[in-house]
mmCIF file of C-alpha atoms and ligand atoms in Angstrom:
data_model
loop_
_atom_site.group_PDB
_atom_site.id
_atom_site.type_symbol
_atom_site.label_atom_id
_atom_site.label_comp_id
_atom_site.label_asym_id
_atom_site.label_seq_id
_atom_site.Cartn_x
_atom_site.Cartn_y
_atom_site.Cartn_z
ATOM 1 C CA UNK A 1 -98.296 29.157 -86.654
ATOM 2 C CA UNK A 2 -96.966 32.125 -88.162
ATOM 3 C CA UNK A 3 -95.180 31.001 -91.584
ATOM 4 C CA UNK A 4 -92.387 32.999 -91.611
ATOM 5 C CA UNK A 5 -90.980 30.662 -89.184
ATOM 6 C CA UNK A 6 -91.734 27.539 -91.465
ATOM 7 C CA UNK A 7 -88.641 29.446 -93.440
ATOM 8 C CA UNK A 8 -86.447 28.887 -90.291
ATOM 9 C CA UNK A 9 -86.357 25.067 -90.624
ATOM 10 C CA UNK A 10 -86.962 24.273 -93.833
ATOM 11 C CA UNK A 11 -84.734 24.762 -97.071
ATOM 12 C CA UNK A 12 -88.051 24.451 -99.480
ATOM 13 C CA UNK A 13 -91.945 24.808 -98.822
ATOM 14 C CA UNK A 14 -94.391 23.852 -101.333
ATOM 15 C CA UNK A 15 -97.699 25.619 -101.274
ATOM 16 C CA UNK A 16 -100.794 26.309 -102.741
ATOM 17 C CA UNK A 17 -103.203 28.824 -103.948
ATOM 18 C CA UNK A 18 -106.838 28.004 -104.172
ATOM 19 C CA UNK A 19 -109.576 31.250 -104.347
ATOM 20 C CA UNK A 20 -112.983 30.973 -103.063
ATOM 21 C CA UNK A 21 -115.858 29.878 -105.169
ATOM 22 C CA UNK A 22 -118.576 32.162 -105.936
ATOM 23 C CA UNK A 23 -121.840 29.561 -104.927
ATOM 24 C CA UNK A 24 -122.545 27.926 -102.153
ATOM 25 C CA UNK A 25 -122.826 24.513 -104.052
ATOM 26 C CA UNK A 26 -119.189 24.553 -105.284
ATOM 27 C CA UNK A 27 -118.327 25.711 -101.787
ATOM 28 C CA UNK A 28 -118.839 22.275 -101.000
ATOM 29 C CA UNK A 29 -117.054 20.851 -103.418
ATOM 30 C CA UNK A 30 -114.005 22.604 -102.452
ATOM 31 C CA UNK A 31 -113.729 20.128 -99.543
ATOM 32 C CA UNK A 32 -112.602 17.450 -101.766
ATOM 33 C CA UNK A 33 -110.223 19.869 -103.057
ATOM 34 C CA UNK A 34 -108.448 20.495 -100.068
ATOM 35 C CA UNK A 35 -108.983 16.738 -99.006
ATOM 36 C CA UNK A 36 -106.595 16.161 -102.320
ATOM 37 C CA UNK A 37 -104.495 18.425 -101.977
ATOM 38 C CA UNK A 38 -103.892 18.241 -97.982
ATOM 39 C CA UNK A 39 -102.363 14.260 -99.441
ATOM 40 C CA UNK A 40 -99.143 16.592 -101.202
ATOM 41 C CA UNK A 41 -97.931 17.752 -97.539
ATOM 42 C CA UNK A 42 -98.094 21.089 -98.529
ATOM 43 C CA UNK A 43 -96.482 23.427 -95.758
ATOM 44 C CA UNK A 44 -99.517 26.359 -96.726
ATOM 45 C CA UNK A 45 -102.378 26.898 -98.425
ATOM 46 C CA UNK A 46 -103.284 30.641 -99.409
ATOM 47 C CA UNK A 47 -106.847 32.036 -100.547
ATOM 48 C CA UNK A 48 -107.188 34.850 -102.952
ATOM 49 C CA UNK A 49 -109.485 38.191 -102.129
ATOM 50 C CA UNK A 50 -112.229 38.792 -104.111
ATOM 51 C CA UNK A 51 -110.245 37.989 -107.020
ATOM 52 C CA UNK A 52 -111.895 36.723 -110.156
ATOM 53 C CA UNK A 53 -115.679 38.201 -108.713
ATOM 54 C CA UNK A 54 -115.422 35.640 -105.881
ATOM 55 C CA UNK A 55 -117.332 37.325 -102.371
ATOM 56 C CA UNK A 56 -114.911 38.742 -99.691
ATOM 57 C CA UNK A 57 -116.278 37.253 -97.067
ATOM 58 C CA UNK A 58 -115.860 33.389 -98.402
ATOM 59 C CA UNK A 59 -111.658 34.394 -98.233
ATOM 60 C CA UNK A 60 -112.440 33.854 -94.545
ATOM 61 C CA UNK A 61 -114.652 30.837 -94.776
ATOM 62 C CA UNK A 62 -112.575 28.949 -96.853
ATOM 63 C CA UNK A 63 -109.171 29.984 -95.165
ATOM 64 C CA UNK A 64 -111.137 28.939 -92.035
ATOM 65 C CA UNK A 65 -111.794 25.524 -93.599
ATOM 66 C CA UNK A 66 -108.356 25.107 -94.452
ATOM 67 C CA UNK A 67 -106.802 26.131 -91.202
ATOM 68 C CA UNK A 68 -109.733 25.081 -88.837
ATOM 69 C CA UNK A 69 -110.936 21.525 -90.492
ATOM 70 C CA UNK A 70 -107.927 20.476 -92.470
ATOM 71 C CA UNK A 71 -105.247 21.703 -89.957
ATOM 72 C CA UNK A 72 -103.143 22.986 -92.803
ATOM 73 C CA UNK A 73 -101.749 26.276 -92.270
ATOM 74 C CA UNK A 74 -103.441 29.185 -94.434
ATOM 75 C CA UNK A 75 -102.466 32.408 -95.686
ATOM 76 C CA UNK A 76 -105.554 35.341 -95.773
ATOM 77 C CA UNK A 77 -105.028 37.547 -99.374
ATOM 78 C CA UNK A 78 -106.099 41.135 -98.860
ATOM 79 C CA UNK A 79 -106.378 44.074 -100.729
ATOM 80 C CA UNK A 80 -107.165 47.297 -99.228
ATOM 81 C CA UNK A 81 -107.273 49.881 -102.228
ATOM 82 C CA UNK A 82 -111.433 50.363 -101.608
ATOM 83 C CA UNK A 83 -111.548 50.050 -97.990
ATOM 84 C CA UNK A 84 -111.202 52.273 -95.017
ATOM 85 C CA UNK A 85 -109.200 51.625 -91.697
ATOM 86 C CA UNK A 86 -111.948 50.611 -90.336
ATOM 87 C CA UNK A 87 -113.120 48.047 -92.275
ATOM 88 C CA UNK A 88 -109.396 46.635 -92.271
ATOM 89 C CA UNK A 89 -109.042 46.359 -88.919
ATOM 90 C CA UNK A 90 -112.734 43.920 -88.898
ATOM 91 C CA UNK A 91 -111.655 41.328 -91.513
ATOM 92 C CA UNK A 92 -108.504 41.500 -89.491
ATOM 93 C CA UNK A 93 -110.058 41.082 -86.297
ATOM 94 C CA UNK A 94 -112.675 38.426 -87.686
ATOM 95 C CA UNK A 95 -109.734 36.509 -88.867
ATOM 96 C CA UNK A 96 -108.338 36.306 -85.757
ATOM 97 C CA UNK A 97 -111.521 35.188 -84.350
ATOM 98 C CA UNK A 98 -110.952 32.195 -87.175
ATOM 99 C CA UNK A 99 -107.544 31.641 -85.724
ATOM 100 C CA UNK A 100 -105.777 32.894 -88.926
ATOM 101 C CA UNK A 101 -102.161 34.464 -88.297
ATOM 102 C CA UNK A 102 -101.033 34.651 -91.632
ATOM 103 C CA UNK A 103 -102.394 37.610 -94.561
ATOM 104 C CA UNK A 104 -101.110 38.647 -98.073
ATOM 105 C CA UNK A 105 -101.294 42.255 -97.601
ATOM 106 C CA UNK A 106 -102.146 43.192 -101.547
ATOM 107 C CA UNK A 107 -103.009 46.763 -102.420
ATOM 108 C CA UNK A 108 -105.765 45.264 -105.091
ATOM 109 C CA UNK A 109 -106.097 46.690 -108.956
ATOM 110 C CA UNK A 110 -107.559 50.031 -108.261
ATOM 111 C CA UNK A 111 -111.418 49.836 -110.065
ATOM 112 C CA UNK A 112 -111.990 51.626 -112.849
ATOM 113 C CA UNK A 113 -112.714 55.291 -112.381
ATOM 114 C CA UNK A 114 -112.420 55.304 -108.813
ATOM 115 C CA UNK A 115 -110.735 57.730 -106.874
ATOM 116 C CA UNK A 116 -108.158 57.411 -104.070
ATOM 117 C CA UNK A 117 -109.750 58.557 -101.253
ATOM 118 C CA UNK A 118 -108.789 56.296 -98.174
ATOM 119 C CA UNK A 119 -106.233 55.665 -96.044
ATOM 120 C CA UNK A 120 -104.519 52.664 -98.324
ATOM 121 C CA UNK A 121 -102.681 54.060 -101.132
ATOM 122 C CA UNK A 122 -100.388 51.154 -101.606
ATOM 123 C CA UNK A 123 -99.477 47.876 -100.004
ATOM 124 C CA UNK A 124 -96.857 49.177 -97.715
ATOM 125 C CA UNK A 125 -99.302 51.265 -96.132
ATOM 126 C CA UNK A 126 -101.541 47.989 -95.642
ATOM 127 C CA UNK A 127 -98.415 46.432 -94.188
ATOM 128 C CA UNK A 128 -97.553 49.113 -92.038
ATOM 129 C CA UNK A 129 -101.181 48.839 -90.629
ATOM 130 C CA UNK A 130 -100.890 44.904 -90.311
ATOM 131 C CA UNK A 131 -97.711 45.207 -88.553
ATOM 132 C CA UNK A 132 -98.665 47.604 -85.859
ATOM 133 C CA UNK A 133 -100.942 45.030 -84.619
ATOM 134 C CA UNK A 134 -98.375 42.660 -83.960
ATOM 135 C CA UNK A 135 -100.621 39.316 -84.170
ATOM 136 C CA UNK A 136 -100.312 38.541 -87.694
ATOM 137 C CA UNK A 137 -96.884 37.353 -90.373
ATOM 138 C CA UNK A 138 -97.449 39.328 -93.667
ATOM 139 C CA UNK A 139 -95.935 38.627 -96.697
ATOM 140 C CA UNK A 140 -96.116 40.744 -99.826
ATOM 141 C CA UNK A 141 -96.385 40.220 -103.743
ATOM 142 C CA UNK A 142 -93.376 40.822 -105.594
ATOM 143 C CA UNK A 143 -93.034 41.188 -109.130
ATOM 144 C CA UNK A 144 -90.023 39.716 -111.391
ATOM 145 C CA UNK A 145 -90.996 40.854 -114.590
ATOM 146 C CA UNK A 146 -92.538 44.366 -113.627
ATOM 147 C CA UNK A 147 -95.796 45.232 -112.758
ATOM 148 C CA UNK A 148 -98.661 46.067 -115.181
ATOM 149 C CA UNK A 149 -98.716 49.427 -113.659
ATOM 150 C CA UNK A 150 -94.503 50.021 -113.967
ATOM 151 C CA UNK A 151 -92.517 48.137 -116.082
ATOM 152 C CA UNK A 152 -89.467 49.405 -114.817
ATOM 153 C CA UNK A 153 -87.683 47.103 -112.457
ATOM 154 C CA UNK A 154 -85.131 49.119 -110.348
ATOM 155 C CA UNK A 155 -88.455 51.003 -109.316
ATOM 156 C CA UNK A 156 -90.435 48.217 -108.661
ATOM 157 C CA UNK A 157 -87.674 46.990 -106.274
ATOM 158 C CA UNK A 158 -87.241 50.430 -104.532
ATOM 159 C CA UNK A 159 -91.043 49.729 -103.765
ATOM 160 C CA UNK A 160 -90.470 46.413 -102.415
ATOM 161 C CA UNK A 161 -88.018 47.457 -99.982
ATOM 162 C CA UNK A 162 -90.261 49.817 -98.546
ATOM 163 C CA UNK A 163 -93.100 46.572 -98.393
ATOM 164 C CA UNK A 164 -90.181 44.747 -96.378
ATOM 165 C CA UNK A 165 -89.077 47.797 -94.255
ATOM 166 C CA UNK A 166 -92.915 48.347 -93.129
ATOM 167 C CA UNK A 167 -93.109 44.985 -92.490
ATOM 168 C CA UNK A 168 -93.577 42.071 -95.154
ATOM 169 C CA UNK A 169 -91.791 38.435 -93.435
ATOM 170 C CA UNK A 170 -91.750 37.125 -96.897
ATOM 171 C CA UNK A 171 -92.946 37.326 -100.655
ATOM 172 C CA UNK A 172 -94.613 35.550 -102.777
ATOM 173 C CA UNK A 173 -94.123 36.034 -106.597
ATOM 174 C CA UNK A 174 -96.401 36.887 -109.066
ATOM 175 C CA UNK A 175 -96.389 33.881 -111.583
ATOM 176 C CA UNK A 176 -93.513 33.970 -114.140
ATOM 177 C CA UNK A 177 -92.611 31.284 -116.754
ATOM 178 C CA UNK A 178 -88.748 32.004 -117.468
ATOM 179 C CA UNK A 179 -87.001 31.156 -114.771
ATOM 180 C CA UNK A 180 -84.268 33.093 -116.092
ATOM 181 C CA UNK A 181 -85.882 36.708 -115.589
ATOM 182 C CA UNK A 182 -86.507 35.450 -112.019
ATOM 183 C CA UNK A 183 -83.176 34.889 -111.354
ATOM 184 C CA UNK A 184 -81.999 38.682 -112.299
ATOM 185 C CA UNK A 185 -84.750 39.833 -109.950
ATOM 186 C CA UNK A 186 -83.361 37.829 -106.808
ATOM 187 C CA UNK A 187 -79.993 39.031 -108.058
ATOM 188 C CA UNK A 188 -81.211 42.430 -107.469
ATOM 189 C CA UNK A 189 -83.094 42.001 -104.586
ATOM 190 C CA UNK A 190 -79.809 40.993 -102.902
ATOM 191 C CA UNK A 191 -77.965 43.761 -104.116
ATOM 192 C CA UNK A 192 -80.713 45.920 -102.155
ATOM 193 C CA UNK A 193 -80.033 44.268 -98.741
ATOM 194 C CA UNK A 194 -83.479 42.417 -99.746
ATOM 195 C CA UNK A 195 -83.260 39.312 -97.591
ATOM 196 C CA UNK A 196 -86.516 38.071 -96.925
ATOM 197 C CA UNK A 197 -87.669 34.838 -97.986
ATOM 198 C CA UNK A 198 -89.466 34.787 -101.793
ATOM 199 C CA UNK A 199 -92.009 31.920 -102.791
ATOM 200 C CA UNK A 200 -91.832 31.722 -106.579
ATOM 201 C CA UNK A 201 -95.548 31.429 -108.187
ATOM 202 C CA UNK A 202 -95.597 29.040 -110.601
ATOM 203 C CA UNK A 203 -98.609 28.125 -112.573
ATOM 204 C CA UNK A 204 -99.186 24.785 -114.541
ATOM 205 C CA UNK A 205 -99.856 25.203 -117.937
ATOM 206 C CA UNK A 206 -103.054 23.059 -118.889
ATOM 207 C CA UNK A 207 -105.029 25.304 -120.856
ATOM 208 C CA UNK A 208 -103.711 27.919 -123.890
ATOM 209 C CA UNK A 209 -106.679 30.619 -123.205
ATOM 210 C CA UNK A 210 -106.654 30.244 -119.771
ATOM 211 C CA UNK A 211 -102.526 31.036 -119.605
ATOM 212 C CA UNK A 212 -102.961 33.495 -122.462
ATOM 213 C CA UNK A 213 -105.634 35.674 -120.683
ATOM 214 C CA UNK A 214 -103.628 35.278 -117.051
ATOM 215 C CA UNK A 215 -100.299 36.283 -118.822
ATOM 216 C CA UNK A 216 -102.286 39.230 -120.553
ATOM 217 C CA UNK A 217 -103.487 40.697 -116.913
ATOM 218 C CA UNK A 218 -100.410 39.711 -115.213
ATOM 219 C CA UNK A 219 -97.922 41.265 -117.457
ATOM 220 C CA UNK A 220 -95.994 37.838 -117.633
ATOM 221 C CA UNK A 221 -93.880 36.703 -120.662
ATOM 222 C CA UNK A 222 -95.072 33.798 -122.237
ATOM 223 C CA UNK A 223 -91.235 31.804 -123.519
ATOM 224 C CA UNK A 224 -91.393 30.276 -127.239
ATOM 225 C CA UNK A 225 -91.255 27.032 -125.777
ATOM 226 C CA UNK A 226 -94.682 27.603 -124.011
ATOM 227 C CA UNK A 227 -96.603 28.923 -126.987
ATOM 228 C CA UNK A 228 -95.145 26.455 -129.196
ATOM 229 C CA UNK A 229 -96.683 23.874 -127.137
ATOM 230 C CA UNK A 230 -99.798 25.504 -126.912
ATOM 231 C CA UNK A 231 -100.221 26.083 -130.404
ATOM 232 C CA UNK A 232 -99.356 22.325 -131.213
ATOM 233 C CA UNK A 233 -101.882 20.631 -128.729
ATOM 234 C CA UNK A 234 -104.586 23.653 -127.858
ATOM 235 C CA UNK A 235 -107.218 21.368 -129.405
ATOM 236 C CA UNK A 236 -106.024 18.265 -127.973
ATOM 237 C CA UNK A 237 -106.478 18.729 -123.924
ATOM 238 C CA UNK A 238 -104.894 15.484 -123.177
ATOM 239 C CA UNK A 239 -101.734 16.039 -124.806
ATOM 240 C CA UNK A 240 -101.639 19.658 -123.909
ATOM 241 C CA UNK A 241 -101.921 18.800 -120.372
ATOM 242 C CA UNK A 242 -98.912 16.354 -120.500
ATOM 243 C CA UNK A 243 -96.859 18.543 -122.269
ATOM 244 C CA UNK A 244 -98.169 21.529 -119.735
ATOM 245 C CA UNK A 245 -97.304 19.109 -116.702
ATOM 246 C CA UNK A 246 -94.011 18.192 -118.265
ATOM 247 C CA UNK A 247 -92.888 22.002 -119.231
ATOM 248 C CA UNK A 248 -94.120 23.164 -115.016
ATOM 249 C CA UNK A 249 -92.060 20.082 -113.579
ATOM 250 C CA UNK A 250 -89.304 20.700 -115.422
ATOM 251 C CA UNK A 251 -89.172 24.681 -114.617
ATOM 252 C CA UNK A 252 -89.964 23.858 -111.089
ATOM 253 C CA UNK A 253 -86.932 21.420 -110.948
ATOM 254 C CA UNK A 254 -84.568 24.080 -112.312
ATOM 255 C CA UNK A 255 -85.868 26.787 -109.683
ATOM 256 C CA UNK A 256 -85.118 23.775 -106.916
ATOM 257 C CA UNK A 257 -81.660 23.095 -107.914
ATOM 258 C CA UNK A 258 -81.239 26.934 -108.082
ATOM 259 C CA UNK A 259 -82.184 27.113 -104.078
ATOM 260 C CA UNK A 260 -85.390 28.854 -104.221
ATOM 261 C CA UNK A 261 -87.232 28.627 -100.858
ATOM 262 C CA UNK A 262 -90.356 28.202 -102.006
ATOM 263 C CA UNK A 263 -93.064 26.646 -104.587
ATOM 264 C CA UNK A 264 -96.358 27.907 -104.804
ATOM 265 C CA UNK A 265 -98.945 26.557 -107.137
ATOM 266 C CA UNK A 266 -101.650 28.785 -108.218
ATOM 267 C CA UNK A 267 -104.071 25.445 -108.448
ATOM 268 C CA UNK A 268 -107.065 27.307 -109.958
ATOM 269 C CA UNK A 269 -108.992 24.993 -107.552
ATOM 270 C CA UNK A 270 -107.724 21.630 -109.665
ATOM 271 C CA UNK A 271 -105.703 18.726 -107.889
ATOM 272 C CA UNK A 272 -105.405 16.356 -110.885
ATOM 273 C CA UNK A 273 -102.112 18.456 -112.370
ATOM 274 C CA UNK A 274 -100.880 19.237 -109.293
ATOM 275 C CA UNK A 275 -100.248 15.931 -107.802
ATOM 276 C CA UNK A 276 -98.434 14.601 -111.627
ATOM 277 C CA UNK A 277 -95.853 17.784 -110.690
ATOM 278 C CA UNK A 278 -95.863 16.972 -107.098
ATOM 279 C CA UNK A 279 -95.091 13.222 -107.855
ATOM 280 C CA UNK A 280 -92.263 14.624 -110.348
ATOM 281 C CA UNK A 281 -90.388 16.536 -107.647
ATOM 282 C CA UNK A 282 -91.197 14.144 -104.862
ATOM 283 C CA UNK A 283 -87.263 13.096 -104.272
ATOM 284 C CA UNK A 284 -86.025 16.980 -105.105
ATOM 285 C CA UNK A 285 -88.419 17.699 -102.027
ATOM 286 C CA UNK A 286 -87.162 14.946 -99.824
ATOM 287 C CA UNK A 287 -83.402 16.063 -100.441
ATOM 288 C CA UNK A 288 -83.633 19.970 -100.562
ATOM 289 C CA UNK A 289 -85.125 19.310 -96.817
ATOM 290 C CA UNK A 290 -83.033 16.201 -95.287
HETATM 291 P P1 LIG B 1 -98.309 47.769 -104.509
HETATM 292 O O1 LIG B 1 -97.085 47.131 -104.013
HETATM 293 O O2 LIG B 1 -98.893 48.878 -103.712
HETATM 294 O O3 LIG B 1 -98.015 48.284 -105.984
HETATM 295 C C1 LIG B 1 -99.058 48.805 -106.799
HETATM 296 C C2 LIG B 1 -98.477 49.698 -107.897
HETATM 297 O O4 LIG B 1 -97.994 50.902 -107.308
HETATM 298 C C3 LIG B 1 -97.312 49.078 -108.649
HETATM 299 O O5 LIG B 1 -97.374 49.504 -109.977
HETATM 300 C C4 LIG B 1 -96.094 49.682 -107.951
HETATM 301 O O6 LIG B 1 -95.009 49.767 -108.853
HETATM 302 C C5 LIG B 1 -96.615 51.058 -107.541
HETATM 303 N N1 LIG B 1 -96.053 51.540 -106.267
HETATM 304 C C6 LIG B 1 -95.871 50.814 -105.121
HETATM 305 N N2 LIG B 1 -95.354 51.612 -104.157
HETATM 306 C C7 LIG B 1 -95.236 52.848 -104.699
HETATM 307 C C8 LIG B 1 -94.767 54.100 -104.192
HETATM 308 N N3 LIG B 1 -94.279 54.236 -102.954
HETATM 309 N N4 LIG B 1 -94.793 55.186 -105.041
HETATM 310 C C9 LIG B 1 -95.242 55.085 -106.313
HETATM 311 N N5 LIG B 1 -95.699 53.909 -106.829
HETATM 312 C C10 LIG B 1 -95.681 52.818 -106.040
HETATM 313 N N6 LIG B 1 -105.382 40.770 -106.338
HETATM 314 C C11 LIG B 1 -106.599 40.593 -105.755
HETATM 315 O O7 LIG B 1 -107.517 41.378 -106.005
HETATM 316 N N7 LIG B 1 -106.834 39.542 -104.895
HETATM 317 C C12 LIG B 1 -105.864 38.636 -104.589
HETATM 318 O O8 LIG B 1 -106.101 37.698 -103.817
HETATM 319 C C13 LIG B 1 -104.570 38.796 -105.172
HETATM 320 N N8 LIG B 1 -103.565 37.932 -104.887
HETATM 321 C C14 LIG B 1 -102.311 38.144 -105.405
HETATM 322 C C15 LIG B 1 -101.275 37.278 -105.059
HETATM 323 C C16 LIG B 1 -99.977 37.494 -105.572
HETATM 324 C C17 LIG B 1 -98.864 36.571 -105.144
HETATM 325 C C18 LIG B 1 -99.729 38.573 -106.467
HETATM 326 C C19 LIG B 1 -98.359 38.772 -107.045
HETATM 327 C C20 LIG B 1 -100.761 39.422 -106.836
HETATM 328 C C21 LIG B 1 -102.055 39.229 -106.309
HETATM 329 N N9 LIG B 1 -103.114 40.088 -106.631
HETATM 330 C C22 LIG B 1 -104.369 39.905 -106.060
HETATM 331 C C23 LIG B 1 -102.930 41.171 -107.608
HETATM 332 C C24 LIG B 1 -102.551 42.520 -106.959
HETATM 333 O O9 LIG B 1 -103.612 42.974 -106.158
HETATM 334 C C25 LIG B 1 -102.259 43.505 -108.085
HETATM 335 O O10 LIG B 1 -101.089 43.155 -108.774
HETATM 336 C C26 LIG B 1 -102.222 44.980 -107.686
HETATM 337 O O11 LIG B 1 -102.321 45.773 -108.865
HETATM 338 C C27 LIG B 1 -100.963 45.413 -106.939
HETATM 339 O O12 LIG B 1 -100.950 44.970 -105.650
HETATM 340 P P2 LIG B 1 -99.604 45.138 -104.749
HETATM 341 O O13 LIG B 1 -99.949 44.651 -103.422
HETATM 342 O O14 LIG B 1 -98.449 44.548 -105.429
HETATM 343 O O15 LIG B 1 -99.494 46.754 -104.745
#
């Protein structure tokens, strides 16, 4: 099923990103994982690309597991900054093969020192190939806060349009803890005739280094609130993890009763913290999609 037309009959999806592990023996473990988190109903589960030094090829494998094994609907991630047409057009066609209609088209970070040689500059260009082929939905990444790359909003959105106008069904966000500086963004996405459906990224807040090094390479603003809480429990992990579980179901509440369309948990490959915020927002869900 193609999941941009999940957005035609449903008010709110939940979803979840999971990336592949590196070895073969957590590969297995990642079963129990899905097992978990296949319980929360989730409408679609999406697997990073060689993010985090995991191998390329296991972004198949796993989103083959999910789709194939679970019968959950998956989303591919790919980035196409270091690869040529060609080699697009394989992982496209293998995951095709896997019965996978669904890809993030990502441009990637660009490595250091290398030089832009290929075909994929940026995303859109990705897109534009993706789209041409006719037998996939694509969404894009959007950015609320800026991108690490260019902080400046109105620019960033000019770029998104062109994503959407090659195109992107939907986007997904990257993760963003004020709800507030989400809210401009849609604003302004409106105000540029951007009408696609956006799934907000949300990420629970468990761990203080983990969240500071993610905000660091993501560019997102960590609210007083959040460090405050860190500071207070970072060498407690029980009461940090309440308080991190309590501070995520409380901003995902506030981005439900502000109609977003989507929820999407990036579960760093844990189930425990998800299901406590899925429990919390269990009647929101029901509601939002009587
Ligand atoms: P683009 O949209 O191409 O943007 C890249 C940069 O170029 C930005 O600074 C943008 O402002 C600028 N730009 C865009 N278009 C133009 C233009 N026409 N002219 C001039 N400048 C332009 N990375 C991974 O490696 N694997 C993953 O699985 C992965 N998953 C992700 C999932 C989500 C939801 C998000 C938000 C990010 C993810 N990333 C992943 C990170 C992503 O690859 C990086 O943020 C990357 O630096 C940008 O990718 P993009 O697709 O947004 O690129």
């Amino acid at each position: 099923m193609f999941i941009k037309d999940i957005f035609l009959n449903k008010r709110l999806t939940i979803s979840f990103e999971l990336f592949p592990p590196k070895d073969d023996k957590n590969f297995e473990g990642i079963n129990s994982t899905i097992e978990e988190l296949k319980k929360l109903n989730p409408d679609f589960i999406s697997v990073t690309y060689g993010a985090g030094g995991s191998s390329r090829s296991r972004t198949i494998e796993l989103a083959s597991i999910i789709k194939n094994k679970y019968d959950i609907e998956t989303i591919a991630h790919l980035t196409c900054i270091t690869s040529s047409r060609e080699e697009i057009n394989g992982i496209l066609n293998d995951l095709k093969l896997n019965n996978i209609g669904n890809v993030l088209a990502l441009r990637g970070d660009i490595p250091k020192g290398f030089i832009i040689k290929e075909s994929f500059k940026y995303a859109k260009d990705l897109i534009y190939e993706i789209s041409q082929r006719k037998d996939f939905s694509i969404s894009a990444a959007a950015y609320p806060e800026g991108h690490v790359e260019c902080a400046d909003i109105g620019k960033n959105i000019e770029y998104l349009k062109e994503k959407v106008e090659k195109g992107a069904d939907f986007l997904i966000t990257q993760l963003f803890f004020d709800n507030d500086n989400f809210y401009n963004f849609r604003e302004e996405l409106y105000k540029n005739n951007i009408n696609v459906p956006i799934v907000t990224g949300i990420i629970p807040v468990l761990d203080k280094r983990q969240i500071e090094r993610i905000a660091a390479l993501s560019g997102a603003v960590i609210p007083q609130k959040i460090k405050r809480i860190m500071d207070k429990y970072e060498h407690s992990p029980e009461a940090l993890k309440e308080a991190g579980i309590a501070y995520t179901s409380e901003q995902i509440v506030d981005l439900i009763s502000n109609d977003v369309q989507g929820i999407h948990l990036y579960t760093m490959n844990k189930h425990n913290a998800v299901k406590e915020i899925m429990e919390n927002i269990q009647e929101l869900r029901k509601i939002v999609n009587s």
